[in-house]
Amino acid sequence: MDIVIYLLLGIGIGVLSGFFGIGGGFVLTPVLLLLNVSPVLAIATSLMYTMGTSFSGVIAHFRLQNIQWKPALIIGISGVLATQIAYPFVLFLERFHVADTIIPVGYLLLIIYFAYSLLLKKEKHTVNQISIGKEFTLYKLIFIGFFAGFISTTLGVGGGFIIVPLLIGVLSYRSRYAVGTSLLGVLMIVTAGFLTYAASTPIDYRISGTLIIGALIGGQIGAIFTSTFSDAKIRKYLGTLYSITGISLLLKLLNLAEIGLLLLLAYSLSLVVHFTIQNFKQRQQTKLASK
């Protein structure tokens, strides 16, 4: 029964990953923390899972031609370098027994900022391509990758939840291209981060493997769903997901972890159901229009 639950959880988060380009750890890490899994183990498991969701999403978005390769590689390489700095930092927090507080609080502050940037900041004119070397774009990409890599390994969140809003907000990237480009960078970052943790952290590969199988299925579905919604709608849904996740973590810090977990899972499930229904309706309309 546990395997079925983890499989369904993997599929559900995989759909969100493929749709938002967030790698999946953005949702899985808070769920594991809310289930009282130790921060280091939650991060390691989440990074392994995110490898699966990112790989699945990259394949799907490659077919949809949503990946901009040069920016993705720059983000990925700089992010990989950052993972090697972040891991000793996490061990330092563990040694002084402050990881249980600092990691959730740091996560919460980032979520609040990105929820604000997606829901309340005025959307800029967006572009389809990033021109490397123009207006310090190269330096911006390096910063985005390094920052995402450090946060990814510190919080076990893949980095996509940072990369996507920064590509949209800082480089005025269209949502679907930000998603596809982010996933390739995330795949490089989380692979390096996971290998660093795997060398010293005991991981339940049965559970992680089941989650990844679900991710491979869900990631393909989520990427397909992006064609059903406008860029503005994707921004709105992602910003709301950030807000709900932030509220759930705040409830955990207030010793109301069960309520926070139910809130996060309920909203995530409602998104998956909504995406499925809207995609089905669009397919039906397309069929009727072609007759």
PDB file of C-alpha atoms in Angstrom:
ATOM      1  CA  MET A   1       0.000   0.000   0.000  1.00  0.00           C
ATOM      2  CA  ASP A   2       2.885   2.370   0.807  1.00  0.00           C
ATOM      3  CA  ILE A   3       4.326   1.779  -2.653  1.00  0.00           C
ATOM      4  CA  VAL A   4       1.001   2.757  -4.276  1.00  0.00           C
ATOM      5  CA  ILE A   5       0.855   5.941  -2.199  1.00  0.00           C
ATOM      6  CA  TYR A   6       4.414   6.915  -3.143  1.00  0.00           C
ATOM      7  CA  LEU A   7       3.722   6.123  -6.796  1.00  0.00           C
ATOM      8  CA  LEU A   8       0.644   8.375  -6.833  1.00  0.00           C
ATOM      9  CA  LEU A   9       2.575  11.090  -4.986  1.00  0.00           C
ATOM     10  CA  GLY A  10       5.340  10.812  -7.568  1.00  0.00           C
ATOM     11  CA  ILE A  11       2.905  11.110 -10.474  1.00  0.00           C
ATOM     12  CA  GLY A  12       1.109  14.095  -8.938  1.00  0.00           C
ATOM     13  CA  ILE A  13       4.259  16.049  -8.177  1.00  0.00           C
ATOM     14  CA  GLY A  14       5.658  14.995 -11.571  1.00  0.00           C
ATOM     15  CA  VAL A  15       2.689  16.666 -13.287  1.00  0.00           C
ATOM     16  CA  LEU A  16       3.391  19.892 -11.381  1.00  0.00           C
ATOM     17  CA  SER A  17       7.083  19.601 -12.247  1.00  0.00           C
ATOM     18  CA  GLY A  18       6.474  19.182 -15.963  1.00  0.00           C
ATOM     19  CA  PHE A  19       3.956  22.031 -15.945  1.00  0.00           C
ATOM     20  CA  PHE A  20       5.924  24.569 -13.875  1.00  0.00           C
ATOM     21  CA  GLY A  21       9.523  23.484 -14.525  1.00  0.00           C
ATOM     22  CA  ILE A  22      10.197  23.342 -10.772  1.00  0.00           C
ATOM     23  CA  GLY A  23      11.865  19.931 -10.649  1.00  0.00           C
ATOM     24  CA  GLY A  24       9.425  18.563  -8.057  1.00  0.00           C
ATOM     25  CA  GLY A  25      11.532  19.025  -4.939  1.00  0.00           C
ATOM     26  CA  PHE A  26       9.766  22.342  -4.397  1.00  0.00           C
ATOM     27  CA  VAL A  27       6.684  20.349  -3.329  1.00  0.00           C
ATOM     28  CA  LEU A  28       8.280  17.086  -2.152  1.00  0.00           C
ATOM     29  CA  THR A  29      10.743  18.625   0.321  1.00  0.00           C
ATOM     30  CA  PRO A  30       8.032  20.470   2.312  1.00  0.00           C
ATOM     31  CA  VAL A  31       5.917  17.279   2.302  1.00  0.00           C
ATOM     32  CA  LEU A  32       8.828  15.250   3.714  1.00  0.00           C
ATOM     33  CA  LEU A  33       9.608  17.963   6.272  1.00  0.00           C
ATOM     34  CA  LEU A  34       5.956  18.071   7.290  1.00  0.00           C
ATOM     35  CA  LEU A  35       6.111  14.270   7.724  1.00  0.00           C
ATOM     36  CA  ASN A  36       8.990  14.849  10.180  1.00  0.00           C
ATOM     37  CA  VAL A  37      11.705  13.385   7.965  1.00  0.00           C
ATOM     38  CA  SER A  38      15.109  14.758   8.989  1.00  0.00           C
ATOM     39  CA  PRO A  39      16.195  17.732   6.844  1.00  0.00           C
ATOM     40  CA  VAL A  40      19.318  16.060   5.410  1.00  0.00           C
ATOM     41  CA  LEU A  41      17.440  12.853   4.460  1.00  0.00           C
ATOM     42  CA  ALA A  42      14.539  14.893   3.042  1.00  0.00           C
ATOM     43  CA  ILE A  43      16.981  16.890   0.904  1.00  0.00           C
ATOM     44  CA  ALA A  44      18.794  13.781  -0.381  1.00  0.00           C
ATOM     45  CA  THR A  45      15.538  11.969  -1.239  1.00  0.00           C
ATOM     46  CA  SER A  46      14.110  15.077  -2.858  1.00  0.00           C
ATOM     47  CA  LEU A  47      17.213  15.620  -4.994  1.00  0.00           C
ATOM     48  CA  MET A  48      17.076  12.032  -6.256  1.00  0.00           C
ATOM     49  CA  TYR A  49      13.383  12.417  -7.055  1.00  0.00           C
ATOM     50  CA  THR A  50      14.015  15.724  -8.794  1.00  0.00           C
ATOM     51  CA  MET A  51      16.520  14.000 -11.079  1.00  0.00           C
ATOM     52  CA  GLY A  52      13.629  11.866 -12.336  1.00  0.00           C
ATOM     53  CA  THR A  53      11.135  14.708 -12.739  1.00  0.00           C
ATOM     54  CA  SER A  54      13.684  16.933 -14.472  1.00  0.00           C
ATOM     55  CA  PHE A  55      14.792  14.211 -16.878  1.00  0.00           C
ATOM     56  CA  SER A  56      11.179  13.456 -17.771  1.00  0.00           C
ATOM     57  CA  GLY A  57      10.401  17.155 -18.194  1.00  0.00           C
ATOM     58  CA  VAL A  58      13.475  17.793 -20.363  1.00  0.00           C
ATOM     59  CA  ILE A  59      12.430  15.031 -22.769  1.00  0.00           C
ATOM     60  CA  ALA A  60       8.902  16.409 -23.004  1.00  0.00           C
ATOM     61  CA  HIS A  61       9.932  20.061 -23.421  1.00  0.00           C
ATOM     62  CA  PHE A  62      12.593  19.088 -25.968  1.00  0.00           C
ATOM     63  CA  ARG A  63       9.791  17.719 -28.145  1.00  0.00           C
ATOM     64  CA  LEU A  64       7.819  20.941 -27.582  1.00  0.00           C
ATOM     65  CA  GLN A  65      10.928  23.041 -28.479  1.00  0.00           C
ATOM     66  CA  ASN A  66      10.730  24.999 -25.226  1.00  0.00           C
ATOM     67  CA  ILE A  67      14.418  24.623 -24.248  1.00  0.00           C
ATOM     68  CA  GLN A  68      16.987  27.352 -24.928  1.00  0.00           C
ATOM     69  CA  TRP A  69      20.223  25.353 -24.770  1.00  0.00           C
ATOM     70  CA  LYS A  70      22.966  27.945 -24.182  1.00  0.00           C
ATOM     71  CA  PRO A  71      21.222  29.679 -21.245  1.00  0.00           C
ATOM     72  CA  ALA A  72      20.331  26.282 -19.757  1.00  0.00           C
ATOM     73  CA  LEU A  73      23.940  25.055 -19.930  1.00  0.00           C
ATOM     74  CA  ILE A  74      25.287  28.278 -18.385  1.00  0.00           C
ATOM     75  CA  ILE A  75      22.765  28.007 -15.547  1.00  0.00           C
ATOM     76  CA  GLY A  76      23.529  24.322 -15.070  1.00  0.00           C
ATOM     77  CA  ILE A  77      27.326  24.647 -14.961  1.00  0.00           C
ATOM     78  CA  SER A  78      27.324  27.577 -12.530  1.00  0.00           C
ATOM     79  CA  GLY A  79      24.721  25.767 -10.412  1.00  0.00           C
ATOM     80  CA  VAL A  80      26.839  22.619 -10.234  1.00  0.00           C
ATOM     81  CA  LEU A  81      29.762  24.649  -8.880  1.00  0.00           C
ATOM     82  CA  ALA A  82      27.504  26.119  -6.206  1.00  0.00           C
ATOM     83  CA  THR A  83      26.373  22.676  -4.981  1.00  0.00           C
ATOM     84  CA  GLN A  84      29.907  21.926  -3.817  1.00  0.00           C
ATOM     85  CA  ILE A  85      29.814  24.981  -1.537  1.00  0.00           C
ATOM     86  CA  ALA A  86      26.300  24.399  -0.197  1.00  0.00           C
ATOM     87  CA  TYR A  87      26.756  20.827   1.101  1.00  0.00           C
ATOM     88  CA  PRO A  88      29.353  21.719   3.790  1.00  0.00           C
ATOM     89  CA  PHE A  89      27.039  24.563   4.837  1.00  0.00           C
ATOM     90  CA  VAL A  90      24.155  22.111   5.460  1.00  0.00           C
ATOM     91  CA  LEU A  91      26.435  19.818   7.500  1.00  0.00           C
ATOM     92  CA  PHE A  92      27.513  22.867   9.521  1.00  0.00           C
ATOM     93  CA  LEU A  93      23.852  23.636  10.349  1.00  0.00           C
ATOM     94  CA  GLU A  94      23.268  19.999  11.318  1.00  0.00           C
ATOM     95  CA  ARG A  95      26.303  19.978  13.598  1.00  0.00           C
ATOM     96  CA  PHE A  96      24.901  22.880  15.612  1.00  0.00           C
ATOM     97  CA  HIS A  97      21.336  21.456  15.564  1.00  0.00           C
ATOM     98  CA  VAL A  98      19.805  24.477  13.865  1.00  0.00           C
ATOM     99  CA  ALA A  99      18.916  22.914  10.493  1.00  0.00           C
ATOM    100  CA  ASP A 100      15.352  22.109  11.616  1.00  0.00           C
ATOM    101  CA  THR A 101      14.713  25.842  12.070  1.00  0.00           C
ATOM    102  CA  ILE A 102      16.962  27.642   9.612  1.00  0.00           C
ATOM    103  CA  ILE A 103      16.141  25.509   6.546  1.00  0.00           C
ATOM    104  CA  PRO A 104      12.314  25.872   6.823  1.00  0.00           C
ATOM    105  CA  VAL A 105      12.600  29.603   7.664  1.00  0.00           C
ATOM    106  CA  GLY A 106      14.966  30.264   4.753  1.00  0.00           C
ATOM    107  CA  TYR A 107      12.667  28.314   2.471  1.00  0.00           C
ATOM    108  CA  LEU A 108       9.680  30.319   3.699  1.00  0.00           C
ATOM    109  CA  LEU A 109      11.335  33.684   3.044  1.00  0.00           C
ATOM    110  CA  LEU A 110      12.226  32.708  -0.530  1.00  0.00           C
ATOM    111  CA  ILE A 111       8.713  31.442  -1.193  1.00  0.00           C
ATOM    112  CA  ILE A 112       7.184  34.700   0.046  1.00  0.00           C
ATOM    113  CA  TYR A 113       9.402  36.727  -2.292  1.00  0.00           C
ATOM    114  CA  PHE A 114       8.691  34.623  -5.374  1.00  0.00           C
ATOM    115  CA  ALA A 115       4.961  34.467  -4.668  1.00  0.00           C
ATOM    116  CA  TYR A 116       5.001  38.263  -4.544  1.00  0.00           C
ATOM    117  CA  SER A 117       7.046  38.541  -7.753  1.00  0.00           C
ATOM    118  CA  LEU A 118       4.667  36.277  -9.680  1.00  0.00           C
ATOM    119  CA  LEU A 119       1.319  37.436  -8.303  1.00  0.00           C
ATOM    120  CA  LEU A 120       1.764  41.137  -7.558  1.00  0.00           C
ATOM    121  CA  LYS A 121       4.611  42.531  -9.656  1.00  0.00           C
ATOM    122  CA  LYS A 122       3.642  43.945 -13.023  1.00  0.00           C
ATOM    123  CA  GLU A 123       4.552  41.590 -15.867  1.00  0.00           C
ATOM    124  CA  LYS A 124       7.186  42.924 -18.260  1.00  0.00           C
ATOM    125  CA  HIS A 125       7.206  42.599 -22.028  1.00  0.00           C
ATOM    126  CA  THR A 126       8.342  39.014 -22.620  1.00  0.00           C
ATOM    127  CA  VAL A 127      10.641  37.506 -25.213  1.00  0.00           C
ATOM    128  CA  ASN A 128      11.133  34.079 -26.725  1.00  0.00           C
ATOM    129  CA  GLN A 129      14.929  34.044 -26.875  1.00  0.00           C
ATOM    130  CA  ILE A 130      17.751  35.152 -24.580  1.00  0.00           C
ATOM    131  CA  SER A 131      20.634  36.909 -26.326  1.00  0.00           C
ATOM    132  CA  ILE A 132      23.846  35.853 -24.577  1.00  0.00           C
ATOM    133  CA  GLY A 133      26.249  38.737 -23.960  1.00  0.00           C
ATOM    134  CA  LYS A 134      23.627  41.442 -24.283  1.00  0.00           C
ATOM    135  CA  GLU A 135      23.014  43.806 -21.323  1.00  0.00           C
ATOM    136  CA  PHE A 136      25.107  41.626 -19.025  1.00  0.00           C
ATOM    137  CA  THR A 137      22.813  38.674 -19.713  1.00  0.00           C
ATOM    138  CA  LEU A 138      25.701  36.231 -19.327  1.00  0.00           C
ATOM    139  CA  TYR A 139      26.427  37.491 -15.802  1.00  0.00           C
ATOM    140  CA  LYS A 140      22.760  37.351 -14.908  1.00  0.00           C
ATOM    141  CA  LEU A 141      22.552  33.729 -16.075  1.00  0.00           C
ATOM    142  CA  ILE A 142      25.660  32.810 -14.065  1.00  0.00           C
ATOM    143  CA  PHE A 143      24.179  34.469 -10.973  1.00  0.00           C
ATOM    144  CA  ILE A 144      20.834  32.713 -11.450  1.00  0.00           C
ATOM    145  CA  GLY A 145      22.548  29.338 -11.822  1.00  0.00           C
ATOM    146  CA  PHE A 146      24.897  29.832  -8.855  1.00  0.00           C
ATOM    147  CA  PHE A 147      22.121  31.073  -6.577  1.00  0.00           C
ATOM    148  CA  ALA A 148      19.798  28.248  -7.651  1.00  0.00           C
ATOM    149  CA  GLY A 149      22.518  25.629  -7.165  1.00  0.00           C
ATOM    150  CA  PHE A 150      23.324  26.830  -3.649  1.00  0.00           C
ATOM    151  CA  ILE A 151      19.673  26.963  -2.592  1.00  0.00           C
ATOM    152  CA  SER A 152      18.970  23.630  -4.302  1.00  0.00           C
ATOM    153  CA  THR A 153      21.585  21.734  -2.308  1.00  0.00           C
ATOM    154  CA  THR A 154      20.762  23.616   0.901  1.00  0.00           C
ATOM    155  CA  LEU A 155      17.006  23.066   0.724  1.00  0.00           C
ATOM    156  CA  GLY A 156      16.685  20.063  -1.599  1.00  0.00           C
ATOM    157  CA  VAL A 157      14.314  21.885  -3.933  1.00  0.00           C
ATOM    158  CA  GLY A 158      15.930  21.433  -7.341  1.00  0.00           C
ATOM    159  CA  GLY A 159      16.419  25.140  -7.973  1.00  0.00           C
ATOM    160  CA  GLY A 160      13.670  25.392 -10.569  1.00  0.00           C
ATOM    161  CA  PHE A 161      11.459  27.351  -8.214  1.00  0.00           C
ATOM    162  CA  ILE A 162      14.190  30.011  -8.279  1.00  0.00           C
ATOM    163  CA  ILE A 163      15.236  29.760 -11.928  1.00  0.00           C
ATOM    164  CA  VAL A 164      11.750  30.034 -13.450  1.00  0.00           C
ATOM    165  CA  PRO A 165      10.642  33.285 -11.734  1.00  0.00           C
ATOM    166  CA  LEU A 166      14.096  34.842 -12.225  1.00  0.00           C
ATOM    167  CA  LEU A 167      14.094  34.043 -15.957  1.00  0.00           C
ATOM    168  CA  ILE A 168      10.624  35.574 -16.165  1.00  0.00           C
ATOM    169  CA  GLY A 169      11.265  38.561 -13.892  1.00  0.00           C
ATOM    170  CA  VAL A 170      14.909  39.440 -14.604  1.00  0.00           C
ATOM    171  CA  LEU A 171      15.240  38.396 -18.259  1.00  0.00           C
ATOM    172  CA  SER A 172      11.592  38.870 -19.342  1.00  0.00           C
ATOM    173  CA  TYR A 173      11.320  35.280 -20.562  1.00  0.00           C
ATOM    174  CA  ARG A 174       8.033  33.764 -21.674  1.00  0.00           C
ATOM    175  CA  SER A 175       6.723  31.279 -19.102  1.00  0.00           C
ATOM    176  CA  ARG A 176       6.824  28.135 -21.259  1.00  0.00           C
ATOM    177  CA  TYR A 177      10.415  28.842 -22.403  1.00  0.00           C
ATOM    178  CA  ALA A 178      11.471  29.610 -18.840  1.00  0.00           C
ATOM    179  CA  VAL A 179      10.018  26.243 -17.791  1.00  0.00           C
ATOM    180  CA  GLY A 180      11.805  24.219 -20.476  1.00  0.00           C
ATOM    181  CA  THR A 181      15.146  26.009 -20.031  1.00  0.00           C
ATOM    182  CA  SER A 182      14.923  25.698 -16.250  1.00  0.00           C
ATOM    183  CA  LEU A 183      14.406  21.941 -16.336  1.00  0.00           C
ATOM    184  CA  LEU A 184      17.675  21.269 -18.189  1.00  0.00           C
ATOM    185  CA  GLY A 185      19.631  23.475 -15.771  1.00  0.00           C
ATOM    186  CA  VAL A 186      17.882  21.831 -12.819  1.00  0.00           C
ATOM    187  CA  LEU A 187      18.759  18.345 -14.086  1.00  0.00           C
ATOM    188  CA  MET A 188      22.466  19.231 -14.071  1.00  0.00           C
ATOM    189  CA  ILE A 189      22.280  20.891 -10.645  1.00  0.00           C
ATOM    190  CA  VAL A 190      20.345  18.179  -8.809  1.00  0.00           C
ATOM    191  CA  THR A 191      22.485  15.389 -10.253  1.00  0.00           C
ATOM    192  CA  ALA A 192      25.602  17.008  -8.801  1.00  0.00           C
ATOM    193  CA  GLY A 193      23.814  17.763  -5.531  1.00  0.00           C
ATOM    194  CA  PHE A 194      22.475  14.229  -5.139  1.00  0.00           C
ATOM    195  CA  LEU A 195      25.845  12.596  -5.801  1.00  0.00           C
ATOM    196  CA  THR A 196      27.332  14.799  -3.064  1.00  0.00           C
ATOM    197  CA  TYR A 197      24.682  13.702  -0.531  1.00  0.00           C
ATOM    198  CA  ALA A 198      24.614  10.035  -1.613  1.00  0.00           C
ATOM    199  CA  ALA A 199      28.255   9.610  -0.611  1.00  0.00           C
ATOM    200  CA  SER A 200      27.411  10.098   3.082  1.00  0.00           C
ATOM    201  CA  THR A 201      23.618   9.902   3.534  1.00  0.00           C
ATOM    202  CA  PRO A 202      21.666   6.606   3.830  1.00  0.00           C
ATOM    203  CA  ILE A 203      18.788   6.759   1.325  1.00  0.00           C
ATOM    204  CA  ASP A 204      15.746   4.494   1.002  1.00  0.00           C
ATOM    205  CA  TYR A 205      16.126   3.672  -2.698  1.00  0.00           C
ATOM    206  CA  ARG A 206      12.896   1.656  -2.755  1.00  0.00           C
ATOM    207  CA  ILE A 207      10.834   4.705  -1.861  1.00  0.00           C
ATOM    208  CA  SER A 208      12.929   7.060  -4.009  1.00  0.00           C
ATOM    209  CA  GLY A 209      12.735   4.687  -6.984  1.00  0.00           C
ATOM    210  CA  THR A 210       8.942   4.475  -6.688  1.00  0.00           C
ATOM    211  CA  LEU A 211       8.697   8.266  -6.579  1.00  0.00           C
ATOM    212  CA  ILE A 212      10.887   8.533  -9.689  1.00  0.00           C
ATOM    213  CA  ILE A 213       8.746   6.050 -11.645  1.00  0.00           C
ATOM    214  CA  GLY A 214       5.764   8.268 -10.856  1.00  0.00           C
ATOM    215  CA  ALA A 215       7.795  11.336 -11.842  1.00  0.00           C
ATOM    216  CA  LEU A 216       8.659   9.902 -15.261  1.00  0.00           C
ATOM    217  CA  ILE A 217       4.947   9.434 -15.944  1.00  0.00           C
ATOM    218  CA  GLY A 218       3.744  12.709 -14.441  1.00  0.00           C
ATOM    219  CA  GLY A 219       6.444  14.876 -16.011  1.00  0.00           C
ATOM    220  CA  GLN A 220       5.338  13.948 -19.527  1.00  0.00           C
ATOM    221  CA  ILE A 221       1.724  14.741 -18.701  1.00  0.00           C
ATOM    222  CA  GLY A 222       2.544  18.091 -17.058  1.00  0.00           C
ATOM    223  CA  ALA A 223       4.612  19.305 -20.018  1.00  0.00           C
ATOM    224  CA  ILE A 224       1.748  18.547 -22.388  1.00  0.00           C
ATOM    225  CA  PHE A 225      -0.614  20.516 -20.149  1.00  0.00           C
ATOM    226  CA  THR A 226       1.437  23.731 -20.636  1.00  0.00           C
ATOM    227  CA  SER A 227       0.054  24.089 -24.164  1.00  0.00           C
ATOM    228  CA  THR A 228      -3.459  24.349 -22.695  1.00  0.00           C
ATOM    229  CA  PHE A 229      -2.830  27.517 -20.665  1.00  0.00           C
ATOM    230  CA  SER A 230      -1.572  31.045 -21.354  1.00  0.00           C
ATOM    231  CA  ASP A 231       1.676  32.368 -19.865  1.00  0.00           C
ATOM    232  CA  ALA A 232      -0.322  34.628 -17.529  1.00  0.00           C
ATOM    233  CA  LYS A 233      -2.283  31.665 -16.194  1.00  0.00           C
ATOM    234  CA  ILE A 234       0.930  29.658 -15.620  1.00  0.00           C
ATOM    235  CA  ARG A 235       2.361  32.591 -13.612  1.00  0.00           C
ATOM    236  CA  LYS A 236      -0.822  32.821 -11.556  1.00  0.00           C
ATOM    237  CA  TYR A 237      -0.974  29.110 -10.753  1.00  0.00           C
ATOM    238  CA  LEU A 238       2.726  28.979  -9.845  1.00  0.00           C
ATOM    239  CA  GLY A 239       2.495  32.058  -7.624  1.00  0.00           C
ATOM    240  CA  THR A 240      -0.496  30.587  -5.810  1.00  0.00           C
ATOM    241  CA  LEU A 241       1.331  27.281  -5.333  1.00  0.00           C
ATOM    242  CA  TYR A 242       4.236  29.181  -3.755  1.00  0.00           C
ATOM    243  CA  SER A 243       1.816  30.958  -1.431  1.00  0.00           C
ATOM    244  CA  ILE A 244       0.126  27.741  -0.304  1.00  0.00           C
ATOM    245  CA  THR A 245       3.479  26.054   0.289  1.00  0.00           C
ATOM    246  CA  GLY A 246       4.630  29.034   2.364  1.00  0.00           C
ATOM    247  CA  ILE A 247       1.479  28.895   4.479  1.00  0.00           C
ATOM    248  CA  SER A 248       1.929  25.151   5.055  1.00  0.00           C
ATOM    249  CA  LEU A 249       5.513  25.647   6.259  1.00  0.00           C
ATOM    250  CA  LEU A 250       4.442  28.511   8.517  1.00  0.00           C
ATOM    251  CA  LEU A 251       1.861  26.187  10.060  1.00  0.00           C
ATOM    252  CA  LYS A 252       4.618  23.626  10.679  1.00  0.00           C
ATOM    253  CA  LEU A 253       6.685  26.227  12.521  1.00  0.00           C
ATOM    254  CA  LEU A 254       3.568  26.871  14.639  1.00  0.00           C
ATOM    255  CA  ASN A 255       3.306  23.122  15.433  1.00  0.00           C
ATOM    256  CA  LEU A 256       0.358  22.653  13.076  1.00  0.00           C
ATOM    257  CA  ALA A 257       2.191  20.420  10.589  1.00  0.00           C
ATOM    258  CA  GLU A 258      -0.792  18.136   9.847  1.00  0.00           C
ATOM    259  CA  ILE A 259      -2.987  21.056   8.778  1.00  0.00           C
ATOM    260  CA  GLY A 260      -0.192  22.441   6.610  1.00  0.00           C
ATOM    261  CA  LEU A 261       0.379  19.079   4.934  1.00  0.00           C
ATOM    262  CA  LEU A 262      -3.323  18.641   4.160  1.00  0.00           C
ATOM    263  CA  LEU A 263      -3.527  22.184   2.747  1.00  0.00           C
ATOM    264  CA  LEU A 264      -0.531  21.670   0.458  1.00  0.00           C
ATOM    265  CA  LEU A 265      -1.679  18.258  -0.788  1.00  0.00           C
ATOM    266  CA  ALA A 266      -5.249  19.467  -1.314  1.00  0.00           C
ATOM    267  CA  TYR A 267      -4.166  22.409  -3.457  1.00  0.00           C
ATOM    268  CA  SER A 268      -1.644  20.331  -5.412  1.00  0.00           C
ATOM    269  CA  LEU A 269      -4.303  17.709  -6.110  1.00  0.00           C
ATOM    270  CA  SER A 270      -6.794  20.381  -7.182  1.00  0.00           C
ATOM    271  CA  LEU A 271      -4.234  21.731  -9.670  1.00  0.00           C
ATOM    272  CA  VAL A 272      -3.628  18.281 -11.188  1.00  0.00           C
ATOM    273  CA  VAL A 273      -7.391  17.694 -11.520  1.00  0.00           C
ATOM    274  CA  HIS A 274      -7.942  21.172 -13.005  1.00  0.00           C
ATOM    275  CA  PHE A 275      -5.140  20.738 -15.560  1.00  0.00           C
ATOM    276  CA  THR A 276      -6.548  17.355 -16.588  1.00  0.00           C
ATOM    277  CA  ILE A 277     -10.086  18.646 -17.044  1.00  0.00           C
ATOM    278  CA  GLN A 278      -9.029  21.726 -19.025  1.00  0.00           C
ATOM    279  CA  ASN A 279      -6.752  19.687 -21.282  1.00  0.00           C
ATOM    280  CA  PHE A 280      -9.573  17.212 -21.932  1.00  0.00           C
ATOM    281  CA  LYS A 281     -11.963  20.065 -22.790  1.00  0.00           C
ATOM    282  CA  GLN A 282      -9.453  21.603 -25.202  1.00  0.00           C
ATOM    283  CA  ARG A 283      -8.918  18.265 -26.955  1.00  0.00           C
ATOM    284  CA  GLN A 284     -12.668  17.839 -27.339  1.00  0.00           C
ATOM    285  CA  GLN A 285     -13.030  21.344 -28.782  1.00  0.00           C
ATOM    286  CA  THR A 286     -10.166  20.668 -31.204  1.00  0.00           C
ATOM    287  CA  LYS A 287     -11.834  17.465 -32.382  1.00  0.00           C
ATOM    288  CA  LEU A 288     -15.151  19.240 -32.921  1.00  0.00           C
ATOM    289  CA  ALA A 289     -13.481  22.101 -34.806  1.00  0.00           C
ATOM    290  CA  SER A 290     -11.682  19.672 -37.133  1.00  0.00           C
ATOM    291  CA  LYS A 291     -14.913  17.958 -38.181  1.00  0.00           C
TER     292      LYS A 291
END
